[in-house]
């Protein structure tokens, strides 16, 4: 079982984050997140390891689209505290990845920046 989380850690004065996450079979639609809020879902990877989820994020006139779970990312998600977790954290300077859950104080470990806003 895997868990994906998308967190809003954007500046307090302008933290409105719009997310649209989906796979071939599941479309979660648009969600609006504010500071310290998150979107979460869990699933089992298919037997052929072809499960793919991606998200499109919008914030303050910027955007980014990226895979949040794939066969290639599944190994990264298995290294953290608490199991098979893929956490994506939206910050003002970009999108970060952590294999751990995130608290209101921030990530448990040190997240890695993976994407800049476009």
Coordinates of N, CA, C and O in Angstrom, one line a residue:
X1 N 0.8 -1.2 0.0 CA 0.0 0.0 0.0 C 0.9 1.2 0.0 O 1.8 1.3 0.8
X2 N 0.6 2.2 -0.8 CA 1.3 3.5 -0.9 C 0.3 4.6 -0.5 O -0.9 4.5 -0.7
X3 N 0.9 5.7 -0.1 CA 0.2 6.9 0.3 C 0.9 8.1 -0.3 O 2.1 8.2 -0.3
X4 N 0.1 8.9 -1.0 CA 0.6 10.2 -1.6 C -0.1 11.3 -0.8 O -1.3 11.3 -0.5
X5 N 0.8 12.3 -0.5 CA 0.3 13.5 0.2 C 0.8 14.7 -0.6 O 2.0 14.8 -1.0
X6 N 0.0 15.7 -0.8 CA 0.4 17.0 -1.4 C 0.1 18.1 -0.4 O -1.1 18.3 0.0
X7 N 1.1 18.8 0.1 CA 1.0 19.8 1.2 C 1.2 21.2 0.7 O 2.0 21.4 -0.2
X8 N 0.5 22.1 1.4 CA 0.6 23.5 1.1 C 1.5 24.1 2.2 O 1.0 24.3 3.3
X9 N 2.7 24.5 1.9 CA 3.6 25.2 2.9 C 4.0 26.5 2.2 O 5.2 26.9 2.3
X10 N 3.1 27.1 1.6 CA 3.3 28.4 0.9 C 3.3 29.6 1.9 O 2.8 29.4 3.0
X11 N 3.7 30.7 1.5 CA 3.7 31.9 2.4 C 2.3 32.2 2.9 O 1.3 32.1 2.2
X12 N 2.2 32.5 4.2 CA 0.9 32.6 4.9 C 0.0 33.7 4.2 O -1.2 33.5 4.1
X13 N 0.6 34.7 3.7 CA -0.2 35.8 3.1 C -0.7 35.5 1.7 O -1.6 36.2 1.2
X14 N -0.2 34.4 1.1 CA -0.6 34.0 -0.2 C -0.5 32.5 -0.4 O 0.2 32.1 -1.3
X15 N -1.2 31.8 0.4 CA -1.0 30.3 0.5 C -2.0 29.5 -0.4 O -2.0 28.3 -0.3
X16 N -2.9 30.1 -1.1 CA -3.9 29.4 -1.9 C -3.3 28.6 -3.0 O -2.7 29.1 -3.9
X17 N -3.3 27.2 -2.8 CA -2.8 26.3 -3.8 C -3.9 25.5 -4.4 O -4.8 25.0 -3.7
X18 N -4.0 25.5 -5.7 CA -5.0 24.6 -6.4 C -4.3 23.4 -6.9 O -3.2 23.5 -7.5
X19 N -4.9 22.2 -6.7 CA -4.3 21.0 -7.1 C -5.3 20.2 -8.0 O -6.5 20.4 -7.8
X20 N -4.8 19.5 -9.0 CA -5.6 18.6 -9.7 C -4.7 17.4 -10.0 O -3.8 17.4 -10.7
X21 N -5.1 16.3 -9.2 CA -4.3 15.1 -9.3 C -5.1 13.9 -9.9 O -6.4 13.9 -9.7
X22 N -4.5 13.1 -10.6 CA -5.2 12.0 -11.3 C -4.3 10.9 -11.7 O -3.1 11.0 -11.8
X23 N -4.9 9.8 -12.1 CA -4.2 8.6 -12.8 C -5.1 8.3 -14.0 O -6.0 9.0 -14.3
X24 N -4.8 7.2 -14.6 CA -5.6 6.8 -15.8 C -7.0 6.4 -15.3 O -7.9 6.7 -16.1
X25 N -7.1 5.9 -14.1 CA -8.4 5.4 -13.6 C -9.1 6.3 -12.6 O -10.3 6.2 -12.4
X26 N -8.4 7.2 -12.0 CA -8.9 8.0 -10.9 C -8.6 9.5 -11.2 O -7.5 9.9 -11.4
X27 N -9.6 10.3 -11.2 CA -9.5 11.8 -11.3 C -10.0 12.4 -10.1 O -11.2 12.4 -9.8
X28 N -9.2 13.0 -9.2 CA -9.6 13.6 -8.0 C -10.1 15.0 -8.1 O -10.6 15.6 -7.1
X29 N -10.1 15.6 -9.3 CA -10.6 16.9 -9.5 C -9.8 18.0 -8.9 O -8.7 17.8 -8.4
X30 N -10.3 19.2 -9.0 CA -9.6 20.4 -8.4 C -9.8 20.5 -6.9 O -11.0 20.3 -6.4
X31 N -8.8 20.8 -6.2 CA -8.9 21.0 -4.7 C -8.2 22.3 -4.4 O -7.1 22.6 -5.0
X32 N -8.7 23.1 -3.5 CA -8.0 24.3 -3.0 C -7.5 24.0 -1.6 O -8.3 23.7 -0.7
X33 N -6.2 24.2 -1.5 CA -5.5 24.1 -0.2 C -5.0 25.4 0.3 O -4.6 26.2 -0.5
X34 N -5.0 25.5 1.6 CA -4.4 26.7 2.2 C -3.3 26.2 3.2 O -3.1 25.0 3.4
X35 N -2.5 27.2 3.7 CA -1.4 26.9 4.6 C -1.6 25.7 5.5 O -2.6 25.7 6.2
X36 N -0.7 24.7 5.5 CA -0.7 23.5 6.3 C -1.8 22.5 6.0 O -2.0 21.5 6.7
X37 N -2.6 22.8 4.9 CA -3.6 21.8 4.5 C -2.9 20.8 3.5 O -1.9 21.1 2.9
X38 N -3.6 19.7 3.3 CA -3.0 18.7 2.4 C -4.1 17.9 1.7 O -5.2 17.8 2.3
X39 N -3.7 17.3 0.6 CA -4.6 16.3 -0.1 C -3.9 15.0 0.1 O -2.7 14.9 -0.1
X40 N -4.6 13.9 0.3 CA -4.0 12.6 0.6 C -4.9 11.5 -0.1 O -6.1 11.6 -0.1
X41 N -4.2 10.5 -0.6 CA -4.9 9.3 -1.0 C -4.0 8.1 -0.9 O -2.8 8.3 -0.9
X42 N -4.6 6.9 -0.8 CA -3.8 5.7 -0.7 C -4.3 4.7 -1.7 O -5.4 4.7 -2.2
X43 N -3.4 3.8 -2.1 CA -3.7 2.8 -3.2 C -2.7 1.7 -3.1 O -1.7 1.8 -2.4
X44 N -3.0 0.6 -3.8 CA -2.1 -0.5 -4.0 C -1.5 -0.4 -5.4 O -2.3 -0.2 -6.4
X45 N -0.2 -0.6 -5.6 CA 0.4 -0.6 -6.9 C -0.1 -1.8 -7.7 O -0.2 -2.9 -7.1
X46 N -0.3 -1.6 -8.9 CA -0.8 -2.8 -9.7 C 0.3 -3.8 -9.9 O 1.5 -3.6 -9.6
X47 N -0.1 -5.0 -10.2 CA 0.8 -6.1 -10.2 C 2.0 -6.0 -11.2 O 3.1 -6.5 -11.0
X48 N 1.7 -5.2 -12.3 CA 2.8 -4.9 -13.3 C 3.6 -3.7 -13.0 O 4.4 -3.3 -13.7
X49 N 3.3 -3.0 -11.8 CA 4.0 -1.8 -11.4 C 3.9 -0.7 -12.4 O 4.9 0.0 -12.6
X50 N 2.7 -0.6 -13.0 CA 2.5 0.5 -14.0 C 1.6 1.6 -13.4 O 1.2 2.5 -14.1
X51 N 1.4 1.6 -12.1 CA 0.6 2.7 -11.5 C 1.3 4.0 -11.6 O 2.5 4.1 -11.3
X52 N 0.5 5.0 -12.1 CA 1.1 6.3 -12.3 C 0.0 7.4 -11.9 O -1.1 7.3 -12.3
X53 N 0.4 8.2 -11.0 CA -0.4 9.4 -10.6 C 0.4 10.6 -10.9 O 1.6 10.7 -10.7
X54 N -0.3 11.7 -11.3 CA 0.4 13.0 -11.6 C -0.5 14.1 -11.1 O -1.7 13.9 -10.9
X55 N 0.1 15.2 -10.8 CA -0.6 16.4 -10.3 C -0.2 17.6 -11.1 O 0.9 17.8 -11.6
X56 N -1.2 18.5 -11.2 CA -1.0 19.9 -11.8 C -1.3 20.8 -10.6 O -2.4 20.8 -10.1
X57 N -0.3 21.6 -10.3 CA -0.4 22.6 -9.2 C -0.4 24.0 -9.7 O 0.4 24.3 -10.6
X58 N -1.2 24.9 -9.1 CA -1.2 26.3 -9.5 C -1.1 27.1 -8.2 O -1.8 26.8 -7.2
X59 N -0.3 28.2 -8.3 CA -0.1 29.1 -7.1 C 0.4 30.4 -7.6 O 1.4 30.5 -8.4
X60 N -0.3 31.5 -7.3 CA 0.2 32.8 -7.5 C 0.6 33.1 -9.0 O 1.7 33.7 -9.2
X61 N -0.1 32.6 -9.9 CA 0.2 32.8 -11.3 C 1.3 31.9 -11.9 O 1.7 32.0 -13.0
X62 N 1.7 30.9 -11.0 CA 2.7 29.9 -11.4 C 2.1 28.6 -11.4 O 1.0 28.4 -10.9
X63 N 2.7 27.6 -12.1 CA 2.2 26.2 -12.1 C 3.3 25.2 -12.3 O 4.5 25.6 -12.6
X64 N 3.0 24.0 -12.1 CA 3.9 22.9 -12.3 C 3.1 21.6 -12.4 O 2.1 21.4 -11.7
X65 N 3.4 20.8 -13.4 CA 2.8 19.4 -13.6 C 3.9 18.4 -13.4 O 5.0 18.6 -14.0
X66 N 3.7 17.3 -12.7 CA 4.7 16.3 -12.4 C 4.1 15.0 -11.9 O 3.0 15.0 -11.4
X67 N 4.8 14.0 -12.1 CA 4.4 12.7 -11.5 C 4.6 12.7 -10.0 O 5.7 13.0 -9.5
X68 N 3.6 12.3 -9.3 CA 3.7 12.1 -7.8 C 3.9 10.7 -7.4 O 4.3 10.4 -6.3
X69 N 3.6 9.8 -8.3 CA 3.9 8.3 -8.1 C 4.1 7.6 -9.4 O 3.2 7.8 -10.3
X70 N 5.1 6.8 -9.5 CA 5.3 6.0 -10.7 C 6.2 4.8 -10.2 O 6.7 4.8 -9.1
X71 N 6.4 3.9 -11.2 CA 7.3 2.8 -10.9 C 8.7 3.3 -10.5 O 9.3 2.8 -9.6
X72 N 9.1 4.4 -11.1 CA 10.5 4.9 -10.8 C 10.5 5.6 -9.4 O 11.6 5.6 -8.8
X73 N 9.4 6.2 -9.0 CA 9.4 6.9 -7.7 C 9.1 6.0 -6.6 O 9.3 6.3 -5.4
X74 N 8.5 4.8 -6.8 CA 8.1 3.9 -5.8 C 9.2 3.6 -4.8 O 9.0 3.4 -3.6
X75 N 10.4 3.4 -5.3 CA 11.6 3.1 -4.4 C 11.9 4.3 -3.5 O 12.2 4.0 -2.3
X76 N 11.7 5.5 -3.9 CA 11.9 6.7 -3.1 C 10.9 6.7 -2.0 O 11.2 7.1 -0.9
X77 N 9.7 6.3 -2.3 CA 8.6 6.3 -1.3 C 8.8 5.3 -0.2 O 8.1 5.4 0.8
X78 N 9.6 4.3 -0.4 CA 9.8 3.2 0.6 C 10.9 3.4 1.6 O 11.1 2.6 2.4
X79 N 11.5 4.6 1.5 CA 12.7 4.8 2.4 C 12.4 5.6 3.6 O 13.3 5.7 4.5
X80 N 11.2 6.1 3.8 CA 10.9 7.0 4.9 C 10.4 6.4 6.2 O 10.3 5.2 6.3
X81 N 10.0 7.3 7.1 CA 9.4 6.8 8.3 C 8.0 6.6 8.1 O 7.3 7.5 7.6
X82 N 7.4 5.5 8.5 CA 6.0 5.2 8.4 C 5.5 4.4 7.3 O 4.4 4.3 7.0
X83 N 6.5 4.0 6.4 CA 6.0 3.1 5.3 C 6.2 3.7 4.0 O 7.0 4.6 3.7
X84 N 5.3 3.3 3.1 CA 5.4 3.7 1.6 C 4.7 5.0 1.4 O 3.6 5.1 0.9
X85 N 5.4 6.1 1.7 CA 4.8 7.4 1.7 C 5.6 8.3 0.7 O 6.8 8.4 0.7
X86 N 4.8 9.0 -0.2 CA 5.3 10.0 -1.1 C 4.7 11.3 -0.7 O 3.5 11.5 -0.9
X87 N 5.4 12.2 -0.1 CA 4.9 13.5 0.2 C 5.5 14.6 -0.7 O 6.7 14.6 -0.9
X88 N 4.7 15.4 -1.2 CA 5.1 16.5 -2.1 C 4.7 17.8 -1.4 O 3.5 18.0 -0.9
X89 N 5.6 18.7 -1.3 CA 5.5 19.9 -0.4 C 5.6 21.2 -1.3 O 6.7 21.4 -1.9
X90 N 4.6 21.9 -1.5 CA 4.6 23.2 -2.2 C 5.1 24.3 -1.4 O 4.6 24.6 -0.3
X91 N 6.3 24.9 -1.8 CA 6.8 26.0 -1.1 C 7.0 27.2 -2.1 O 6.9 26.9 -3.3
X92 N 7.3 28.3 -1.7 CA 7.4 29.5 -2.6 C 8.5 29.3 -3.6 O 8.3 29.8 -4.8
X93 N 9.5 28.6 -3.3 CA 10.6 28.4 -4.3 C 10.5 27.2 -5.1 O 11.4 26.9 -6.0
X94 N 9.5 26.3 -4.9 CA 9.4 25.1 -5.7 C 8.6 24.0 -5.0 O 8.1 24.2 -3.9
X95 N 8.7 22.8 -5.6 CA 8.0 21.6 -5.1 C 9.1 20.7 -4.6 O 10.1 20.3 -5.3
X96 N 8.9 20.2 -3.4 CA 9.8 19.3 -2.7 C 9.2 18.0 -2.5 O 8.0 17.8 -2.3
X97 N 10.1 16.9 -2.4 CA 9.7 15.6 -2.1 C 10.3 15.1 -0.8 O 11.4 15.4 -0.4
X98 N 9.5 14.3 -0.1 CA 9.9 13.7 1.2 C 9.2 12.3 1.3 O 8.1 12.2 0.9
X99 N 10.0 11.3 1.7 CA 9.4 10.0 1.9 C 8.7 9.8 3.2 O 8.4 8.7 3.7
X100 N 8.5 10.9 3.9 CA 7.9 10.9 5.3 C 6.6 11.8 5.3 O 6.4 12.6 4.4
X101 N 5.8 11.5 6.3 CA 4.6 12.4 6.5 C 5.2 13.8 7.0 O 6.3 13.9 7.4
X102 N 4.3 14.8 6.9 CA 4.7 16.1 7.2 C 3.7 16.6 8.3 O 2.5 16.3 8.3
X103 N 4.3 17.3 9.3 CA 3.5 17.8 10.4 C 3.3 19.3 10.2 O 3.9 19.9 9.3
X104 N 2.5 20.0 11.0 CA 2.3 21.4 10.8 C 3.6 22.2 11.1 O 3.8 23.3 10.6
X105 N 4.6 21.5 11.8 CA 5.9 22.1 12.0 C 6.8 21.9 10.8 O 7.9 22.6 10.7
X106 N 6.4 21.1 9.9 CA 7.2 20.8 8.7 C 7.6 19.3 8.5 O 7.1 18.5 9.3
X107 N 8.4 19.0 7.5 CA 8.7 17.6 7.3 C 9.6 17.0 8.4 O 10.3 17.7 9.1
X108 N 9.4 15.7 8.6 CA 10.2 15.0 9.6 C 11.7 15.0 9.2 O 12.5 15.3 10.0
X109 N 11.9 14.6 8.0 CA 13.3 14.6 7.4 C 13.6 15.9 6.6 O 12.9 16.9 6.8
X110 N 14.6 15.8 5.8 CA 15.0 16.9 5.0 C 14.4 16.7 3.6 O 14.9 15.8 2.9
X111 N 13.4 17.4 3.1 CA 12.9 17.2 1.8 C 13.9 17.7 0.7 O 14.7 18.5 1.0
X112 N 13.7 17.1 -0.5 CA 14.6 17.4 -1.6 C 13.8 18.2 -2.6 O 12.7 17.8 -3.0
X113 N 14.3 19.3 -3.1 CA 13.7 20.1 -4.1 C 13.7 19.3 -5.4 O 14.8 18.9 -5.8
X114 N 12.6 19.1 -6.0 CA 12.5 18.4 -7.3 C 12.1 19.3 -8.5 O 12.5 19.0 -9.6
X115 N 11.3 20.3 -8.2 CA 10.7 21.1 -9.3 C 10.7 22.6 -8.9 O 10.4 22.9 -7.8
X116 N 11.0 23.4 -9.9 CA 10.7 24.9 -9.8 C 9.3 25.2 -10.3 O 8.8 24.4 -11.1
X117 N 8.8 26.3 -9.9 CA 7.5 26.8 -10.4 C 7.8 27.3 -11.8 O 8.8 27.8 -12.1
X118 N 6.8 27.1 -12.7 CA 6.9 27.6 -14.1 C 6.1 28.8 -14.3 O 5.1 29.0 -13.6

